[in-house]
Amino acid sequence: LRPPTVIGQFHTLFFGSVRMFFLGVLGFAVYGNEALHFSCDPDKREVNLFCYNQFRPITPQVFWALQLVIVLVPGAIFHLYAACKSIKQEDILQKSFYSGFYIFSVFLRIILEAVAFWLQIQLFGFKVNAIYMCHVGALEKKFIITRCMVPEHLEKTIFLIAMYTFTVITVVLCVAEIFEISCRRLGFLKPQ
């Protein structure tokens, strides 16, 4: 069952293909070996691991993969329901219950994207600095703060901005889809 609107179909293409390709291929290229190249002063394995875990409580690839899966759930539930009930694509736009249920699933996607956007800001910020100041007092070392070099910080900053942009585009598409469905239901737009 395809999404009932043109915007919904574009969202599926954009969300499913472009975002997953970007994350899977480019995300691995940018973040793949980050932990191996993250080095602190003194450059000792235990200090590097301790500081890297402090710098990245969750890796961006894992976070964005979770975001993709979680945001897909409301649409998947709707489509599973529609498939089990043998609902046709045109019925979604014509019957109030189905339209309401579909709009609710799109609205839930917006909420989940907004929460993911906020979490991304909290976890990663908008810029990756070249130097990370690590607090190593828990390792019972003589020094309390050590400097760590973040590899390819500019590439990571660009990638962060791209992921923020994808989230914003997805939210805009979801809002536009709700608007399109509402206009069709009110008779302002003719059926496809």
PDB file of C-alpha atoms in Angstrom:
ATOM      1  CA  LEU A   1       0.000   0.000   0.000  1.00  0.00           C
ATOM      2  CA  ARG A   2       1.508   3.291  -1.140  1.00  0.00           C
ATOM      3  CA  PRO A   3       1.002   6.489   0.852  1.00  0.00           C
ATOM      4  CA  PRO A   4      -2.282   8.113  -0.308  1.00  0.00           C
ATOM      5  CA  THR A   5      -0.778  11.494  -1.241  1.00  0.00           C
ATOM      6  CA  VAL A   6       1.896  12.662  -3.657  1.00  0.00           C
ATOM      7  CA  ILE A   7       3.745  14.309  -0.781  1.00  0.00           C
ATOM      8  CA  GLY A   8       3.542  11.062   1.216  1.00  0.00           C
ATOM      9  CA  GLN A   9       5.016   9.135  -1.697  1.00  0.00           C
ATOM     10  CA  PHE A  10       7.822  11.687  -2.042  1.00  0.00           C
ATOM     11  CA  HIS A  11       8.391  11.511   1.728  1.00  0.00           C
ATOM     12  CA  THR A  12       8.733   7.742   1.514  1.00  0.00           C
ATOM     13  CA  LEU A  13      11.217   8.048  -1.330  1.00  0.00           C
ATOM     14  CA  PHE A  14      13.152  10.837   0.390  1.00  0.00           C
ATOM     15  CA  PHE A  15      13.056   9.275   3.837  1.00  0.00           C
ATOM     16  CA  GLY A  16      13.628   5.714   2.758  1.00  0.00           C
ATOM     17  CA  SER A  17      16.155   6.088   0.013  1.00  0.00           C
ATOM     18  CA  VAL A  18      18.095   9.308   0.338  1.00  0.00           C
ATOM     19  CA  ARG A  19      18.339   9.455   4.108  1.00  0.00           C
ATOM     20  CA  MET A  20      19.238   5.772   4.498  1.00  0.00           C
ATOM     21  CA  PHE A  21      21.831   5.972   1.716  1.00  0.00           C
ATOM     22  CA  PHE A  22      23.315   9.109   3.253  1.00  0.00           C
ATOM     23  CA  LEU A  23      23.486   7.515   6.679  1.00  0.00           C
ATOM     24  CA  GLY A  24      24.636   4.080   5.551  1.00  0.00           C
ATOM     25  CA  VAL A  25      27.292   5.018   3.036  1.00  0.00           C
ATOM     26  CA  LEU A  26      28.500   8.479   3.989  1.00  0.00           C
ATOM     27  CA  GLY A  27      27.891   8.055   7.720  1.00  0.00           C
ATOM     28  CA  PHE A  28      30.155   5.031   7.806  1.00  0.00           C
ATOM     29  CA  ALA A  29      32.814   6.882   5.809  1.00  0.00           C
ATOM     30  CA  VAL A  30      32.775   9.864   8.185  1.00  0.00           C
ATOM     31  CA  TYR A  31      32.265   8.124  11.541  1.00  0.00           C
ATOM     32  CA  GLY A  32      33.405   4.537  10.851  1.00  0.00           C
ATOM     33  CA  ASN A  33      36.815   4.560  12.548  1.00  0.00           C
ATOM     34  CA  GLU A  34      36.364   7.578  14.794  1.00  0.00           C
ATOM     35  CA  ALA A  35      37.211   5.707  18.007  1.00  0.00           C
ATOM     36  CA  LEU A  36      40.466   4.377  16.547  1.00  0.00           C
ATOM     37  CA  HIS A  37      41.688   7.837  15.525  1.00  0.00           C
ATOM     38  CA  PHE A  38      40.538   9.675  18.657  1.00  0.00           C
ATOM     39  CA  SER A  39      43.727  10.417  20.601  1.00  0.00           C
ATOM     40  CA  CYS A  40      44.418  12.163  23.883  1.00  0.00           C
ATOM     41  CA  ASP A  41      47.473  13.481  25.644  1.00  0.00           C
ATOM     42  CA  PRO A  42      48.941  11.219  27.035  1.00  0.00           C
ATOM     43  CA  ASP A  43      48.164   8.826  24.185  1.00  0.00           C
ATOM     44  CA  LYS A  44      47.358   5.723  26.225  1.00  0.00           C
ATOM     45  CA  ARG A  45      44.647   3.207  25.397  1.00  0.00           C
ATOM     46  CA  GLU A  46      42.750   3.543  28.673  1.00  0.00           C
ATOM     47  CA  VAL A  47      42.744   7.360  28.517  1.00  0.00           C
ATOM     48  CA  ASN A  48      41.669   7.352  24.853  1.00  0.00           C
ATOM     49  CA  LEU A  49      38.808   4.915  25.520  1.00  0.00           C
ATOM     50  CA  PHE A  50      37.680   6.724  28.654  1.00  0.00           C
ATOM     51  CA  CYS A  51      37.649  10.093  26.917  1.00  0.00           C
ATOM     52  CA  TYR A  52      36.047   8.767  23.742  1.00  0.00           C
ATOM     53  CA  ASN A  53      33.190   7.306  25.781  1.00  0.00           C
ATOM     54  CA  GLN A  54      32.803  10.687  27.464  1.00  0.00           C
ATOM     55  CA  PHE A  55      32.934  12.477  24.093  1.00  0.00           C
ATOM     56  CA  ARG A  56      30.454  10.077  22.422  1.00  0.00           C
ATOM     57  CA  PRO A  57      28.004   8.488  24.882  1.00  0.00           C
ATOM     58  CA  ILE A  58      26.242   7.112  21.776  1.00  0.00           C
ATOM     59  CA  THR A  59      27.700   7.033  18.293  1.00  0.00           C
ATOM     60  CA  PRO A  60      25.906   9.206  15.745  1.00  0.00           C
ATOM     61  CA  GLN A  61      25.328   6.260  13.391  1.00  0.00           C
ATOM     62  CA  VAL A  62      23.513   4.307  16.103  1.00  0.00           C
ATOM     63  CA  PHE A  63      21.477   7.353  17.106  1.00  0.00           C
ATOM     64  CA  TRP A  64      20.403   8.101  13.524  1.00  0.00           C
ATOM     65  CA  ALA A  65      19.636   4.440  12.806  1.00  0.00           C
ATOM     66  CA  LEU A  66      17.392   4.371  15.899  1.00  0.00           C
ATOM     67  CA  GLN A  67      15.788   7.618  14.763  1.00  0.00           C
ATOM     68  CA  LEU A  68      15.018   6.124  11.338  1.00  0.00           C
ATOM     69  CA  VAL A  69      13.468   2.999  12.821  1.00  0.00           C
ATOM     70  CA  ILE A  70      11.418   4.834  15.455  1.00  0.00           C
ATOM     71  CA  VAL A  71      10.092   7.407  12.969  1.00  0.00           C
ATOM     72  CA  LEU A  72       9.052   4.625  10.583  1.00  0.00           C
ATOM     73  CA  VAL A  73       6.949   2.849  13.228  1.00  0.00           C
ATOM     74  CA  PRO A  74       3.752   5.002  13.069  1.00  0.00           C
ATOM     75  CA  GLY A  75       3.526   4.667   9.284  1.00  0.00           C
ATOM     76  CA  ALA A  76       4.300   0.956   9.469  1.00  0.00           C
ATOM     77  CA  ILE A  77       1.499   0.440  12.009  1.00  0.00           C
ATOM     78  CA  PHE A  78      -0.967   2.308   9.793  1.00  0.00           C
ATOM     79  CA  HIS A  79       0.054   0.359   6.691  1.00  0.00           C
ATOM     80  CA  LEU A  80      -0.122  -2.950   8.572  1.00  0.00           C
ATOM     81  CA  TYR A  81      -3.636  -2.029   9.760  1.00  0.00           C
ATOM     82  CA  ALA A  82      -4.631  -1.005   6.222  1.00  0.00           C
ATOM     83  CA  ALA A  83      -3.245  -4.236   4.771  1.00  0.00           C
ATOM     84  CA  CYS A  84      -5.051  -6.394   7.354  1.00  0.00           C
ATOM     85  CA  LYS A  85      -8.350  -4.569   6.711  1.00  0.00           C
ATOM     86  CA  SER A  86      -7.801  -4.571   2.916  1.00  0.00           C
ATOM     87  CA  ILE A  87      -8.199  -0.803   2.791  1.00  0.00           C
ATOM     88  CA  LYS A  88      -7.695   0.665  -0.667  1.00  0.00           C
ATOM     89  CA  GLN A  89      -5.553   3.735  -1.205  1.00  0.00           C
ATOM     90  CA  GLU A  90      -8.503   5.885  -2.283  1.00  0.00           C
ATOM     91  CA  ASP A  91     -10.483   4.883   0.845  1.00  0.00           C
ATOM     92  CA  ILE A  92      -7.862   6.524   3.054  1.00  0.00           C
ATOM     93  CA  LEU A  93      -8.684   9.937   1.617  1.00  0.00           C
ATOM     94  CA  GLN A  94     -12.454   9.379   1.365  1.00  0.00           C
ATOM     95  CA  LYS A  95     -13.373   7.892   4.754  1.00  0.00           C
ATOM     96  CA  SER A  96     -13.020  10.058   7.832  1.00  0.00           C
ATOM     97  CA  PHE A  97     -11.804   7.323  10.170  1.00  0.00           C
ATOM     98  CA  TYR A  98      -9.026   6.216   7.826  1.00  0.00           C
ATOM     99  CA  SER A  99      -8.021   9.805   7.063  1.00  0.00           C
ATOM    100  CA  GLY A 100      -7.939  10.615  10.780  1.00  0.00           C
ATOM    101  CA  PHE A 101      -5.902   7.518  11.573  1.00  0.00           C
ATOM    102  CA  TYR A 102      -3.452   8.295   8.777  1.00  0.00           C
ATOM    103  CA  ILE A 103      -3.143  11.964   9.827  1.00  0.00           C
ATOM    104  CA  PHE A 104      -2.537  10.791  13.401  1.00  0.00           C
ATOM    105  CA  SER A 105       0.313   8.536  12.196  1.00  0.00           C
ATOM    106  CA  VAL A 106       1.852  11.461  10.262  1.00  0.00           C
ATOM    107  CA  PHE A 107       1.449  13.752  13.272  1.00  0.00           C
ATOM    108  CA  LEU A 108       3.154  11.127  15.439  1.00  0.00           C
ATOM    109  CA  ARG A 109       6.060  11.074  12.962  1.00  0.00           C
ATOM    110  CA  ILE A 110       6.381  14.855  13.376  1.00  0.00           C
ATOM    111  CA  ILE A 111       6.517  14.514  17.163  1.00  0.00           C
ATOM    112  CA  LEU A 112       9.119  11.723  16.976  1.00  0.00           C
ATOM    113  CA  GLU A 113      11.255  13.739  14.544  1.00  0.00           C
ATOM    114  CA  ALA A 114      11.050  16.784  16.852  1.00  0.00           C
ATOM    115  CA  VAL A 115      12.123  14.693  19.850  1.00  0.00           C
ATOM    116  CA  ALA A 116      15.001  13.205  17.828  1.00  0.00           C
ATOM    117  CA  PHE A 117      16.012  16.705  16.689  1.00  0.00           C
ATOM    118  CA  TRP A 118      16.123  17.912  20.302  1.00  0.00           C
ATOM    119  CA  LEU A 119      18.073  14.828  21.431  1.00  0.00           C
ATOM    120  CA  GLN A 120      20.556  15.289  18.594  1.00  0.00           C
ATOM    121  CA  ILE A 121      21.185  18.848  19.739  1.00  0.00           C
ATOM    122  CA  GLN A 122      21.706  17.663  23.319  1.00  0.00           C
ATOM    123  CA  LEU A 123      24.058  14.840  22.320  1.00  0.00           C
ATOM    124  CA  PHE A 124      26.046  16.334  19.445  1.00  0.00           C
ATOM    125  CA  GLY A 125      25.415  20.076  19.251  1.00  0.00           C
ATOM    126  CA  PHE A 126      25.844  21.890  15.945  1.00  0.00           C
ATOM    127  CA  LYS A 127      29.625  21.805  15.654  1.00  0.00           C
ATOM    128  CA  VAL A 128      32.357  19.273  16.305  1.00  0.00           C
ATOM    129  CA  ASN A 129      35.434  21.002  17.718  1.00  0.00           C
ATOM    130  CA  ALA A 130      38.953  19.878  16.822  1.00  0.00           C
ATOM    131  CA  ILE A 131      39.918  19.631  20.515  1.00  0.00           C
ATOM    132  CA  TYR A 132      37.869  17.942  23.220  1.00  0.00           C
ATOM    133  CA  MET A 133      38.754  18.665  26.848  1.00  0.00           C
ATOM    134  CA  CYS A 134      38.301  15.430  28.782  1.00  0.00           C
ATOM    135  CA  HIS A 135      37.867  15.127  32.562  1.00  0.00           C
ATOM    136  CA  VAL A 136      39.919  12.101  33.589  1.00  0.00           C
ATOM    137  CA  GLY A 137      39.747  12.497  37.376  1.00  0.00           C
ATOM    138  CA  ALA A 138      37.823   9.209  37.623  1.00  0.00           C
ATOM    139  CA  LEU A 139      40.895   7.362  36.328  1.00  0.00           C
ATOM    140  CA  GLU A 140      42.808   8.554  39.420  1.00  0.00           C
ATOM    141  CA  LYS A 141      45.491  10.199  37.294  1.00  0.00           C
ATOM    142  CA  LYS A 142      47.662  13.088  38.384  1.00  0.00           C
ATOM    143  CA  PHE A 143      46.116  15.291  35.755  1.00  0.00           C
ATOM    144  CA  ILE A 144      42.382  16.094  35.857  1.00  0.00           C
ATOM    145  CA  ILE A 145      41.776  17.466  32.345  1.00  0.00           C
ATOM    146  CA  THR A 146      43.439  16.255  29.189  1.00  0.00           C
ATOM    147  CA  ARG A 147      43.241  17.433  25.595  1.00  0.00           C
ATOM    148  CA  CYS A 148      41.961  15.063  22.938  1.00  0.00           C
ATOM    149  CA  MET A 149      42.126  15.438  19.177  1.00  0.00           C
ATOM    150  CA  VAL A 150      38.888  14.774  17.298  1.00  0.00           C
ATOM    151  CA  PRO A 151      39.618  13.357  13.842  1.00  0.00           C
ATOM    152  CA  GLU A 152      37.960  14.939  10.783  1.00  0.00           C
ATOM    153  CA  HIS A 153      35.996  17.429  12.874  1.00  0.00           C
ATOM    154  CA  LEU A 154      35.002  19.562   9.874  1.00  0.00           C
ATOM    155  CA  GLU A 155      33.537  16.579   7.991  1.00  0.00           C
ATOM    156  CA  LYS A 156      31.595  15.620  11.101  1.00  0.00           C
ATOM    157  CA  THR A 157      30.240  19.162  11.462  1.00  0.00           C
ATOM    158  CA  ILE A 158      29.047  19.128   7.848  1.00  0.00           C
ATOM    159  CA  PHE A 159      27.452  15.719   8.365  1.00  0.00           C
ATOM    160  CA  LEU A 160      25.675  16.935  11.525  1.00  0.00           C
ATOM    161  CA  ILE A 161      24.234  19.896   9.647  1.00  0.00           C
ATOM    162  CA  ALA A 162      23.091  17.576   6.846  1.00  0.00           C
ATOM    163  CA  MET A 163      21.301  15.307   9.332  1.00  0.00           C
ATOM    164  CA  TYR A 164      19.602  18.326  10.932  1.00  0.00           C
ATOM    165  CA  THR A 165      18.552  19.417   7.437  1.00  0.00           C
ATOM    166  CA  PHE A 166      17.098  15.969   6.684  1.00  0.00           C
ATOM    167  CA  THR A 167      15.077  16.114   9.884  1.00  0.00           C
ATOM    168  CA  VAL A 168      13.719  19.559   9.022  1.00  0.00           C
ATOM    169  CA  ILE A 169      12.848  18.463   5.466  1.00  0.00           C
ATOM    170  CA  THR A 170      11.053  15.392   6.806  1.00  0.00           C
ATOM    171  CA  VAL A 171       9.005  17.482   9.248  1.00  0.00           C
ATOM    172  CA  VAL A 172       8.103  19.965   6.495  1.00  0.00           C
ATOM    173  CA  LEU A 173       7.012  17.082   4.238  1.00  0.00           C
ATOM    174  CA  CYS A 174       4.871  15.627   7.037  1.00  0.00           C
ATOM    175  CA  VAL A 175       3.196  18.992   7.672  1.00  0.00           C
ATOM    176  CA  ALA A 176       2.621  19.423   3.927  1.00  0.00           C
ATOM    177  CA  GLU A 177       1.101  15.945   3.761  1.00  0.00           C
ATOM    178  CA  ILE A 178      -1.354  16.751   6.563  1.00  0.00           C
ATOM    179  CA  PHE A 179      -2.216  19.980   4.729  1.00  0.00           C
ATOM    180  CA  GLU A 180      -2.735  18.087   1.454  1.00  0.00           C
ATOM    181  CA  ILE A 181      -5.025  15.521   3.090  1.00  0.00           C
ATOM    182  CA  SER A 182      -6.996  18.267   4.834  1.00  0.00           C
ATOM    183  CA  CYS A 183      -7.420  20.178   1.553  1.00  0.00           C
ATOM    184  CA  ARG A 184      -8.588  17.021  -0.233  1.00  0.00           C
ATOM    185  CA  ARG A 185     -11.071  16.219   2.528  1.00  0.00           C
ATOM    186  CA  LEU A 186     -12.421  19.788   2.421  1.00  0.00           C
ATOM    187  CA  GLY A 187     -12.685  19.653  -1.389  1.00  0.00           C
ATOM    188  CA  PHE A 188     -10.044  22.265  -2.192  1.00  0.00           C
ATOM    189  CA  LEU A 189      -7.949  19.745  -4.145  1.00  0.00           C
ATOM    190  CA  LYS A 190      -9.303  17.177  -6.581  1.00  0.00           C
ATOM    191  CA  PRO A 191      -8.452  13.498  -6.049  1.00  0.00           C
ATOM    192  CA  GLN A 192      -5.405  12.132  -7.869  1.00  0.00           C
TER     193      GLN A 192
END
